[in-house]
Coordinates of C-alpha atoms and ligand atoms in Angstrom, one line a residue:
M1 CA -6.7 -8.9 4.4
R2 CA -4.7 -8.7 1.3
Q3 CA -3.2 -5.4 2.4
A4 CA -2.5 -6.8 5.8
M5 CA -0.7 -9.7 4.2
F6 CA 1.4 -7.4 2.0
T7 CA 2.3 -5.2 5.0
K8 CA 3.4 -8.4 6.7
I9 CA 5.6 -9.3 3.8
L10 CA 7.2 -5.8 4.0
E11 CA 8.0 -6.2 7.7
A12 CA 8.5 -9.9 8.1
D13 CA 11.5 -11.5 9.6
L14 CA 13.8 -12.5 6.7
K15 CA 13.4 -16.2 7.6
L16 CA 10.0 -16.0 5.8
F17 CA 11.8 -15.7 2.5
T18 CA 14.0 -18.7 3.2
N19 CA 11.0 -20.8 4.2
Q20 CA 8.6 -19.8 1.4
S21 CA 9.1 -19.4 -2.3
S22 CA 7.9 -16.3 -4.0
S23 CA 5.3 -18.3 -5.9
A24 CA 3.9 -19.7 -2.7
L25 CA 3.7 -16.2 -1.2
S26 CA 2.1 -14.7 -4.3
N27 CA -0.3 -17.6 -4.4
T28 CA -1.4 -16.8 -0.8
V29 CA -1.6 -13.0 -1.3
V30 CA -3.1 -12.8 -4.8
Y31 CA -5.0 -16.0 -5.4
E32 CA -5.9 -18.0 -2.3
V33 CA -7.6 -15.3 -0.3
Q34 CA -9.5 -13.9 -3.2
N35 CA -10.8 -17.4 -4.1
G36 CA -11.5 -18.3 -0.5
S37 CA -13.6 -15.2 0.2
I38 CA -15.6 -15.7 -3.0
M39 CA -16.4 -19.2 -2.0
L40 CA -17.4 -18.1 1.5
V41 CA -19.6 -15.2 0.3
N42 CA -21.4 -17.5 -2.1
S43 CA -21.8 -20.1 0.6
I44 CA -23.2 -17.5 3.1
L45 CA -25.8 -16.3 0.5
S46 CA -26.9 -19.9 -0.1
L47 CA -26.8 -20.6 3.7
T48 CA -29.1 -17.6 4.4
R49 CA -31.6 -18.4 1.7
N50 CA -31.9 -22.1 2.3
G51 CA -31.6 -21.8 6.0
L52 CA -34.6 -19.4 6.1
T53 CA -36.6 -21.7 3.8
L54 CA -35.8 -24.7 6.0
L55 CA -36.8 -22.8 9.1
A56 CA -40.1 -21.7 7.7
L57 CA -41.0 -25.2 6.4
T58 CA -40.0 -26.8 9.7
G59 CA -42.3 -24.3 11.5
Y60 CA -45.1 -25.2 9.1
L61 CA -44.6 -28.9 9.6
L62 CA -44.6 -28.5 13.4
Y63 CA -47.8 -26.5 13.1
L64 CA -49.4 -29.2 10.9
N65 CA -48.3 -32.2 13.0
W66 CA -45.6 -31.8 15.6
K67 CA -45.5 -35.5 16.5
L68 CA -44.7 -36.5 12.9
T69 CA -42.2 -33.7 12.6
L70 CA -40.3 -35.0 15.6
I71 CA -39.5 -38.1 13.6
V72 CA -37.8 -35.9 11.0
T73 CA -35.5 -34.5 13.7
V74 CA -34.1 -38.0 14.2
M75 CA -32.2 -37.7 11.0
F76 CA -30.3 -34.5 12.1
P77 CA -27.6 -36.3 14.1
S78 CA -26.9 -38.7 11.2
V79 CA -26.7 -35.7 8.8
A80 CA -24.4 -33.9 11.2
W81 CA -22.2 -37.0 11.4
V82 CA -21.9 -37.4 7.7
M83 CA -21.0 -33.8 7.3
R84 CA -18.4 -34.0 10.0
V85 CA -16.6 -36.9 8.5
L86 CA -16.7 -35.5 5.0
T87 CA -15.7 -32.0 6.0
K88 CA -12.6 -33.4 7.9
R89 CA -11.6 -35.3 4.8
L90 CA -12.2 -32.3 2.6
H91 CA -10.1 -30.2 4.9
K92 CA -7.2 -32.6 4.7
I93 CA -7.4 -32.9 0.9
T94 CA -7.7 -29.1 0.5
K95 CA -4.5 -28.6 2.6
A96 CA -2.7 -31.1 0.5
S97 CA -3.9 -29.5 -2.8
Q98 CA -2.6 -26.2 -1.6
S99 CA 0.9 -27.5 -1.1
A100 CA 0.7 -29.4 -4.4
T101 CA -0.4 -26.1 -6.1
D102 CA 2.6 -24.4 -4.5
S103 CA 5.0 -27.0 -5.7
L104 CA 3.6 -26.8 -9.2
A105 CA 3.9 -23.0 -9.2
Y106 CA 7.4 -23.3 -7.8
V107 CA 8.4 -25.4 -10.8
V108 CA 7.1 -22.7 -13.1
E109 CA 8.9 -20.1 -11.1
E110 CA 12.2 -21.9 -11.4
N111 CA 11.8 -22.7 -15.1
V112 CA 11.0 -19.0 -15.8
L113 CA 14.1 -18.0 -13.8
A114 CA 16.4 -20.5 -15.4
H115 CA 14.9 -20.5 -18.9
R116 CA 18.2 -20.0 -20.6
D117 CA 20.1 -22.7 -18.7
I118 CA 17.3 -25.2 -19.2
R119 CA 17.5 -24.7 -22.9
L120 CA 21.2 -24.7 -23.1
Y121 CA 21.7 -27.8 -21.0
A122 CA 18.7 -29.5 -22.7
A123 CA 16.9 -30.1 -19.4
Q124 CA 13.4 -29.7 -21.0
N125 CA 12.5 -33.3 -20.7
S126 CA 13.4 -33.8 -17.1
Q127 CA 11.6 -30.5 -16.3
A128 CA 8.5 -31.6 -18.3
E129 CA 8.5 -34.9 -16.4
R130 CA 8.9 -33.1 -13.0
F131 CA 6.0 -30.8 -14.0
S132 CA 3.7 -33.6 -15.2
H133 CA 4.4 -35.7 -12.1
L134 CA 3.4 -32.8 -9.8
S135 CA 0.5 -31.9 -12.1
D136 CA -0.8 -35.5 -11.9
S137 CA -0.7 -35.5 -8.1
L138 CA -2.7 -32.2 -8.1
R139 CA -5.3 -33.6 -10.5
H140 CA -5.5 -36.7 -8.3
L141 CA -6.2 -34.5 -5.2
A142 CA -8.7 -32.4 -7.2
M143 CA -10.6 -35.7 -8.0
K144 CA -10.6 -36.8 -4.4
S145 CA -11.8 -33.4 -3.3
T146 CA -14.7 -33.4 -5.9
V147 CA -15.7 -36.9 -4.8
A148 CA -15.7 -36.0 -1.1
G149 CA -17.6 -32.8 -1.9
A150 CA -20.1 -34.6 -4.1
A151 CA -20.6 -37.5 -1.7
M152 CA -22.4 -35.2 0.7
T153 CA -25.4 -34.7 -1.5
P154 CA -26.5 -38.3 -2.1
M155 CA -25.8 -39.2 1.5
T156 CA -28.0 -36.5 2.9
Q157 CA -30.6 -37.2 0.2
M158 CA -30.7 -40.8 1.2
L159 CA -31.1 -39.9 4.9
A160 CA -33.9 -37.5 3.9
A161 CA -35.6 -40.2 1.9
I162 CA -35.4 -42.7 4.8
A163 CA -36.9 -40.1 7.1
L164 CA -39.6 -39.3 4.6
S165 CA -40.7 -42.9 4.2
A166 CA -40.7 -43.4 7.9
V167 CA -42.9 -40.3 8.3
I168 CA -45.3 -41.6 5.6
S169 CA -45.5 -45.0 7.2
V170 CA -46.2 -43.6 10.6
A171 CA -48.7 -41.1 9.1
L172 CA -50.6 -44.0 7.4
V173 CA -50.7 -45.9 10.7
Q174 CA -51.8 -42.8 12.5
S175 CA -54.5 -41.9 10.1
A176 CA -55.9 -45.4 10.2
S177 CA -56.3 -45.2 14.0
S178 CA -57.1 -41.5 14.6
G179 CA -58.5 -40.5 11.2
T180 CA -56.3 -37.6 9.9
S181 CA -57.9 -35.7 7.1
V182 CA -56.7 -36.3 3.5
G183 CA -56.1 -32.6 3.1
G184 CA -53.9 -32.5 6.2
F185 CA -51.9 -35.5 5.1
V186 CA -51.3 -34.1 1.6
A187 CA -50.2 -30.7 3.1
F188 CA -47.8 -32.5 5.4
V189 CA -46.3 -34.6 2.7
S190 CA -46.0 -31.7 0.2
A191 CA -44.2 -29.6 2.9
M192 CA -41.9 -32.6 3.6
L193 CA -41.0 -32.9 -0.1
M194 CA -40.4 -29.2 -0.4
I195 CA -38.0 -29.4 2.5
I196 CA -35.7 -31.7 0.6
A197 CA -34.4 -29.0 -1.8
P198 CA -33.1 -26.6 0.8
I199 CA -31.5 -29.6 2.7
R200 CA -29.7 -30.7 -0.4
Q201 CA -28.5 -27.2 -1.1
L202 CA -27.4 -26.8 2.5
S203 CA -25.4 -30.0 2.3
E204 CA -23.7 -28.7 -0.9
V205 CA -22.6 -25.6 0.9
S206 CA -20.3 -27.4 3.3
S207 CA -17.7 -28.2 0.6
P208 CA -17.0 -24.6 -0.6
I209 CA -17.1 -23.4 3.1
T210 CA -14.4 -25.9 3.9
R211 CA -12.3 -24.9 0.9
G212 CA -12.8 -21.2 1.6
L213 CA -11.9 -21.5 5.2
V214 CA -8.7 -23.4 4.4
A215 CA -7.8 -20.7 2.0
L216 CA -8.4 -17.9 4.5
E217 CA -6.6 -19.9 7.2
R218 CA -3.5 -19.7 5.0
G219 CA -3.8 -16.0 4.8
L220 CA -4.4 -15.6 8.5
D221 CA -1.5 -17.9 9.2
L222 CA 0.7 -15.5 7.1
I223 CA -0.5 -12.5 9.0
E224 CA -0.5 -14.0 12.5
S225 CA 2.2 -16.6 12.7
T226 CA 4.9 -14.8 10.7
A227 CA 7.4 -13.1 13.0
S228 CA 8.1 -9.5 12.3
E229 CA 11.7 -8.1 12.4
T230 CA 12.6 -7.2 16.0
E231 CA 13.9 -3.7 16.6
G232 CA 14.7 -1.2 19.3
S233 CA 13.7 2.4 19.7
F234 CA 17.0 4.2 19.5
S235 CA 17.2 6.5 16.6
K236 CA 19.6 9.1 15.3
Q237 CA 19.4 11.6 12.4
R238 CA 22.9 10.8 11.1
A239 CA 25.4 8.4 12.7
C240 CA 29.1 9.2 13.1
G241 CA 29.9 5.7 11.8
D242 CA 31.8 4.0 14.6
I243 CA 31.3 0.3 14.2
E244 CA 32.3 -2.4 16.6
F245 CA 31.9 -6.1 16.2
S246 CA 32.6 -7.8 19.4
Q247 CA 33.1 -11.6 19.5
V248 CA 30.2 -12.2 17.2
T249 CA 29.1 -15.6 16.1
V250 CA 26.6 -16.2 13.3
S251 CA 25.1 -19.6 12.4
Y252 CA 22.7 -20.1 9.6
S253 CA 21.6 -23.5 10.8
P254 CA 22.5 -25.6 13.8
E255 CA 23.9 -28.4 11.7
S256 CA 26.4 -26.4 9.7
A257 CA 29.6 -24.7 10.9
P258 CA 29.0 -21.0 11.9
A259 CA 29.6 -18.5 9.2
L260 CA 31.3 -16.2 11.6
K261 CA 33.1 -17.4 14.7
D262 CA 33.9 -15.2 17.7
L263 CA 34.9 -12.3 15.4
S264 CA 35.9 -9.0 16.7
L265 CA 36.6 -5.9 14.6
S266 CA 36.4 -2.3 15.3
I267 CA 36.1 0.4 12.7
K268 CA 36.5 4.1 13.4
S269 CA 34.3 6.7 11.9
G270 CA 35.6 7.7 8.4
E271 CA 37.8 4.7 8.0
T272 CA 37.9 2.5 4.9
V273 CA 38.2 -1.2 5.7
A274 CA 38.7 -3.8 3.0
L275 CA 37.6 -7.4 3.6
V276 CA 39.3 -10.0 1.6
G277 CA 39.2 -13.7 1.8
A278 CA 38.2 -16.9 -0.1
S279 CA 34.6 -17.1 -1.1
G280 CA 32.6 -18.6 1.7
S281 CA 34.8 -17.0 4.4
G282 CA 32.0 -14.9 5.7
K283 CA 32.5 -11.4 4.2
T284 CA 28.9 -11.0 3.0
T285 CA 27.6 -12.4 6.3
L286 CA 29.6 -9.7 8.2
V287 CA 28.1 -6.8 6.2
N288 CA 24.6 -8.4 6.3
L289 CA 24.9 -8.5 10.0
L290 CA 25.4 -4.8 10.1
C291 CA 22.2 -4.3 8.1
R292 CA 20.4 -6.8 10.4
F293 CA 19.7 -9.1 7.5
V294 CA 21.1 -11.8 9.7
D295 CA 21.3 -11.9 13.5
N296 CA 24.3 -12.9 15.6
S297 CA 23.8 -15.7 18.1
A298 CA 26.6 -14.5 20.4
G299 CA 28.5 -11.3 20.9
H300 CA 27.2 -7.8 19.9
V301 CA 27.5 -5.3 17.1
L302 CA 27.6 -1.6 18.1
L303 CA 27.0 1.4 15.9
D304 CA 28.0 4.7 17.5
G305 CA 28.3 2.7 20.8
Q306 CA 24.7 1.6 20.6
N307 CA 23.9 -2.1 20.1
I308 CA 22.3 -2.3 16.6
K309 CA 19.5 -4.4 18.1
D310 CA 18.5 -1.4 20.1
W311 CA 18.4 0.8 17.0
S312 CA 15.0 1.3 15.3
L313 CA 15.4 -0.5 11.9
Q314 CA 14.4 2.5 9.9
S315 CA 17.0 4.7 11.6
L316 CA 19.7 2.0 11.4
R317 CA 19.1 1.3 7.8
A318 CA 19.0 5.0 6.9
Q319 CA 22.7 5.1 7.9
L320 CA 23.7 2.4 5.4
A321 CA 24.2 2.5 1.7
F322 CA 24.8 -1.0 0.2
V323 CA 25.9 -2.0 -3.2
S324 CA 25.5 -5.7 -3.1
Q325 CA 26.8 -8.7 -5.1
H326 CA 23.4 -9.3 -6.5
V327 CA 21.9 -6.1 -7.9
V328 CA 18.1 -6.0 -7.9
M329 CA 16.2 -3.4 -9.8
L330 CA 12.5 -2.6 -9.8
N331 CA 10.4 -2.5 -12.9
D332 CA 10.3 1.3 -12.8
S333 CA 12.0 4.3 -14.4
V334 CA 15.8 4.8 -14.1
A335 CA 15.1 7.8 -11.8
A336 CA 12.8 5.9 -9.5
N337 CA 15.4 3.1 -9.2
V338 CA 18.1 5.5 -8.4
A339 CA 16.0 7.5 -5.8
L340 CA 14.5 4.3 -4.4
G341 CA 12.5 5.2 -1.3
M342 CA 13.4 8.9 -1.5
P343 CA 11.8 11.8 -3.3
I344 CA 13.0 12.2 -6.9
D345 CA 15.3 15.1 -7.5
A346 CA 16.2 15.1 -11.2
E347 CA 19.3 17.3 -10.9
K348 CA 20.7 15.1 -8.1
I349 CA 19.9 11.9 -10.0
K350 CA 21.7 13.2 -13.1
H351 CA 24.7 14.1 -10.9
C352 CA 24.8 10.6 -9.4
L353 CA 24.4 8.9 -12.8
K354 CA 27.3 11.0 -14.1
A355 CA 29.5 10.0 -11.1
A356 CA 28.6 6.3 -11.8
N357 CA 29.7 6.8 -15.4
L358 CA 26.2 6.2 -16.8
T359 CA 25.4 9.6 -18.4
R360 CA 26.1 8.3 -22.0
F361 CA 24.0 5.2 -21.4
V362 CA 21.1 7.1 -20.0
D363 CA 21.2 9.8 -22.7
E364 CA 20.8 7.1 -25.3
L365 CA 17.7 5.7 -23.7
P366 CA 14.4 6.8 -25.4
Q367 CA 13.0 8.8 -22.4
G368 CA 16.3 9.5 -20.6
I369 CA 16.0 9.0 -16.9
N370 CA 12.3 8.4 -17.2
T371 CA 12.8 5.2 -19.2
V372 CA 11.3 2.1 -17.5
V373 CA 14.0 -0.5 -17.1
G374 CA 11.8 -3.6 -17.3
H375 CA 11.6 -6.7 -15.1
N376 CA 14.7 -6.6 -12.8
A377 CA 16.4 -4.4 -15.5
T378 CA 17.3 -7.5 -17.5
Q379 CA 17.7 -5.4 -20.6
L380 CA 20.8 -3.8 -19.0
S381 CA 24.2 -5.4 -19.0
G382 CA 25.6 -6.7 -15.7
G383 CA 28.0 -3.7 -15.6
Q384 CA 25.2 -1.2 -16.3
R385 CA 23.1 -2.6 -13.5
Q386 CA 26.0 -2.5 -11.1
R387 CA 26.7 1.1 -12.0
L388 CA 23.0 1.9 -11.5
A389 CA 23.3 0.4 -8.0
I390 CA 26.3 2.5 -7.3
A391 CA 24.3 5.6 -8.4
R392 CA 21.6 4.5 -6.0
A393 CA 24.1 4.4 -3.2
L394 CA 25.5 7.8 -4.2
Y395 CA 22.0 9.2 -4.1
K396 CA 21.3 7.9 -0.6
D397 CA 24.4 9.7 0.7
A398 CA 24.5 7.6 3.9
P399 CA 27.3 7.9 6.5
I400 CA 28.2 4.2 6.1
L401 CA 28.9 2.7 2.8
I402 CA 29.1 -1.1 2.1
L403 CA 30.5 -2.3 -1.2
D404 CA 30.1 -6.0 -1.6
E405 CA 32.0 -6.9 -4.8
A406 CA 30.4 -3.8 -6.2
T407 CA 32.6 -3.7 -9.3
S408 CA 32.9 -7.4 -10.0
A409 CA 30.8 -7.2 -13.2
L410 CA 32.6 -4.2 -14.6
D411 CA 35.3 -4.3 -17.3
T412 CA 38.6 -2.8 -16.3
E413 CA 37.9 0.5 -18.1
S414 CA 34.6 1.3 -16.6
E415 CA 35.8 0.0 -13.3
R416 CA 38.5 2.7 -13.4
T417 CA 35.9 5.4 -14.1
V418 CA 33.6 4.1 -11.4
Q419 CA 36.5 3.9 -9.1
D420 CA 36.8 7.7 -9.2
A421 CA 33.2 7.9 -8.2
L422 CA 33.7 5.4 -5.4
E423 CA 36.7 7.3 -4.1
Q424 CA 34.6 10.5 -4.0
L425 CA 31.9 8.4 -2.2
I426 CA 34.3 6.9 0.3
K427 CA 35.5 10.3 1.5
N428 CA 34.1 11.3 4.9
R429 CA 32.3 8.0 5.3
T430 CA 32.9 4.8 7.1
T431 CA 33.3 2.3 4.3
L432 CA 33.5 -1.5 4.2
V433 CA 34.7 -2.8 0.8
I434 CA 34.6 -6.4 -0.2
A435 CA 36.5 -7.0 -3.4
H436 CA 37.9 -9.9 -5.4
R437 CA 40.4 -7.8 -7.2
L438 CA 43.2 -6.9 -4.8
S439 CA 43.9 -3.8 -6.9
T440 CA 40.7 -2.2 -5.6
V441 CA 41.5 -2.7 -2.0
H442 CA 45.0 -1.4 -2.2
H443 CA 44.1 2.0 -0.9
A444 CA 42.1 1.0 2.0
D445 CA 43.2 2.3 5.4
R446 CA 43.1 -1.3 6.7
I447 CA 42.8 -4.6 5.1
V448 CA 41.2 -7.5 7.0
V449 CA 41.9 -11.0 5.7
M450 CA 39.2 -13.5 6.6
D451 CA 39.1 -17.3 6.5
T452 CA 36.3 -19.6 7.5
G453 CA 34.5 -17.0 9.6
R454 CA 37.6 -15.6 11.4
I455 CA 40.0 -12.8 10.9
I456 CA 43.5 -14.2 10.2
E457 CA 45.4 -11.0 9.3
T458 CA 44.8 -7.3 9.5
G459 CA 47.0 -4.3 8.5
S460 CA 47.7 -1.9 5.7
H461 CA 48.8 -3.2 2.3
T462 CA 52.5 -2.6 3.0
E463 CA 52.3 -4.1 6.5
L464 CA 50.6 -7.2 5.1
I465 CA 53.1 -7.6 2.3
Q466 CA 55.9 -7.3 4.8
R467 CA 54.4 -9.9 7.1
N468 CA 54.5 -12.3 4.1
G469 CA 51.4 -14.2 5.2
Q470 CA 48.2 -15.1 3.4
Y471 CA 47.6 -11.7 1.8
A472 CA 51.1 -11.5 0.5
R473 CA 50.8 -14.9 -1.0
L474 CA 47.5 -14.0 -2.8
Y475 CA 49.0 -10.7 -3.9
K476 CA 52.0 -12.5 -5.4
I477 CA 49.8 -14.8 -7.3
G478 CA 48.2 -11.7 -8.9
L479 CA 51.6 -10.3 -9.8
H480 CA 52.7 -13.6 -11.4
D481 CA 49.7 -13.6 -13.6
G482 CA 51.1 -10.4 -15.1
T483 CA 47.8 -8.4 -14.5
L484 CA 47.2 -7.2 -11.0
E485 CA 43.8 -6.2 -12.1
S486 CA 42.8 -9.7 -12.5
A487 CA 44.3 -11.0 -9.3
T488 CA 41.3 -12.7 -7.8
I489 CA 40.8 -14.7 -4.7
Ligands
LIG1 N1 21.4 -17.6 3.6 C1 22.3 -18.6 3.9 N2 21.8 -19.7 4.5 C2 22.7 -20.7 4.9 N3 24.1 -20.6 4.8 C3 24.6 -19.4 4.3 C4 23.7 -18.4 3.8 N4 24.5 -17.4 3.3 C5 25.8 -17.8 3.5 N5 25.8 -19.0 4.0 C6 27.1 -19.8 4.4 O1 27.9 -19.0 5.2 C7 29.2 -19.0 4.8 C8 29.7 -17.6 4.5 O2 29.1 -17.1 3.4 P1 29.3 -15.6 2.8 O3 29.2 -14.7 4.0 O4 28.4 -15.4 1.7 O5 30.8 -15.7 2.3 P2 31.6 -14.7 1.3 O6 30.8 -13.5 1.1 O7 32.9 -14.5 2.0 O8 31.8 -15.5 0.1 C9 29.3 -20.0 3.6 O9 29.8 -21.2 4.1 C10 27.9 -20.1 3.1 O10 27.6 -21.4 2.7
LIG2 MG1 30.0 -12.7 -0.6

């Protein structure tokens, strides 16, 4: 089940990660299901042992005196009723505890992520308060759950005691009239007293069973109710790289304005297109659309004349190398990070690292390209991480390259050296470049200026300057500042 859940996470629709935090998902996969199955296994063991004892003793009682035994069966509906009520309550409390545990884990997740900001802005007190509030409500739920679970035992015991006294009274009356032997009476009462222990243990089992089932339910929910990414079956070894966006609209939520509105753009194979525009204008959304990280609600996107929704995801994504705004590295060696998903070829890796201007950095590492970079490579500087991501894109050697502010964390000098690598990379490939610095988009075949999800201008650098529109205005601001390199939008 754990493996099925992890497989699901690997192929789930990306909405899953907006709806659930990483702590909630790891809770489900790592902790809940393990816990749930332990509870269920223990319960089944106890259920078998005590169930068999109960059955044997009931048989013996029936053999001794079936009329009296029938009185005992009267208590079964009452026990069943008590169990039902308490189990329902326990189910509700367990569900609530799960979400309280998730909220608590989420606070820990956030505080680990933002540990520096919390210290710097002295937010410890408010965070401690937030945690203790949630922790209290979890403790409260745990108390309720213990009470509900524990209530089962005295209530069934009480019912058993009532049944027992009824039996003894009736037996006394019976023996007075029909003369039951003393031995028979003692045997019957001993068997009845012996039956109480398994009944008690059986009633104790219902609480872990409920908790275990709720935990497993959560795992099954993840496996069965999470949508997988949809895909087609078209595949191609290597795409030519003709891209066509035709009247696409993308909305992240029905309430907010669409991130892309009726946008049309066609990019020829081998062309380099730069996207510029204010932040929030939809540049990242446009390139995410091509990778199918978001889906368009209207219009269509074609790659090599084929709707990307008809492409198999594996084949589509094999055509794309993406250096994104937010670089994520795995806690693995430099080589494994560069070759991510592909076989490691040390020579090729060294070549890519050299092109990304990282040779000196890697040579200084204790184990060279086999050095493990740590959790999300946080020991590396922003620029080094970004160059590592560029090396990863170089290694993939895909026909379409997407650079989403790929050099934003680099200083001017290393940007210039990486620029050479990028220029090599751009050759013979369809490239989409998003850049803050206008100097880096200068050489693109075509510049597309975007604003609030639409294209407002397109043309080459010279054409756009001549047109004297938005691009020219932004460009002039850059010139006024004296340094074109720092002209940012
Ligand atoms: N995951 C998301 N969920 C909801 N809204 C989003 C998401 N990503 C981006 N947006 C919204 O879509 C718009 C375009 O964002 P984006 O494409 O990231 O812009 P850019 O890359 O040009 O800065 C913004 O208004 C942003 O708030
Ligand atoms: Mg962006």
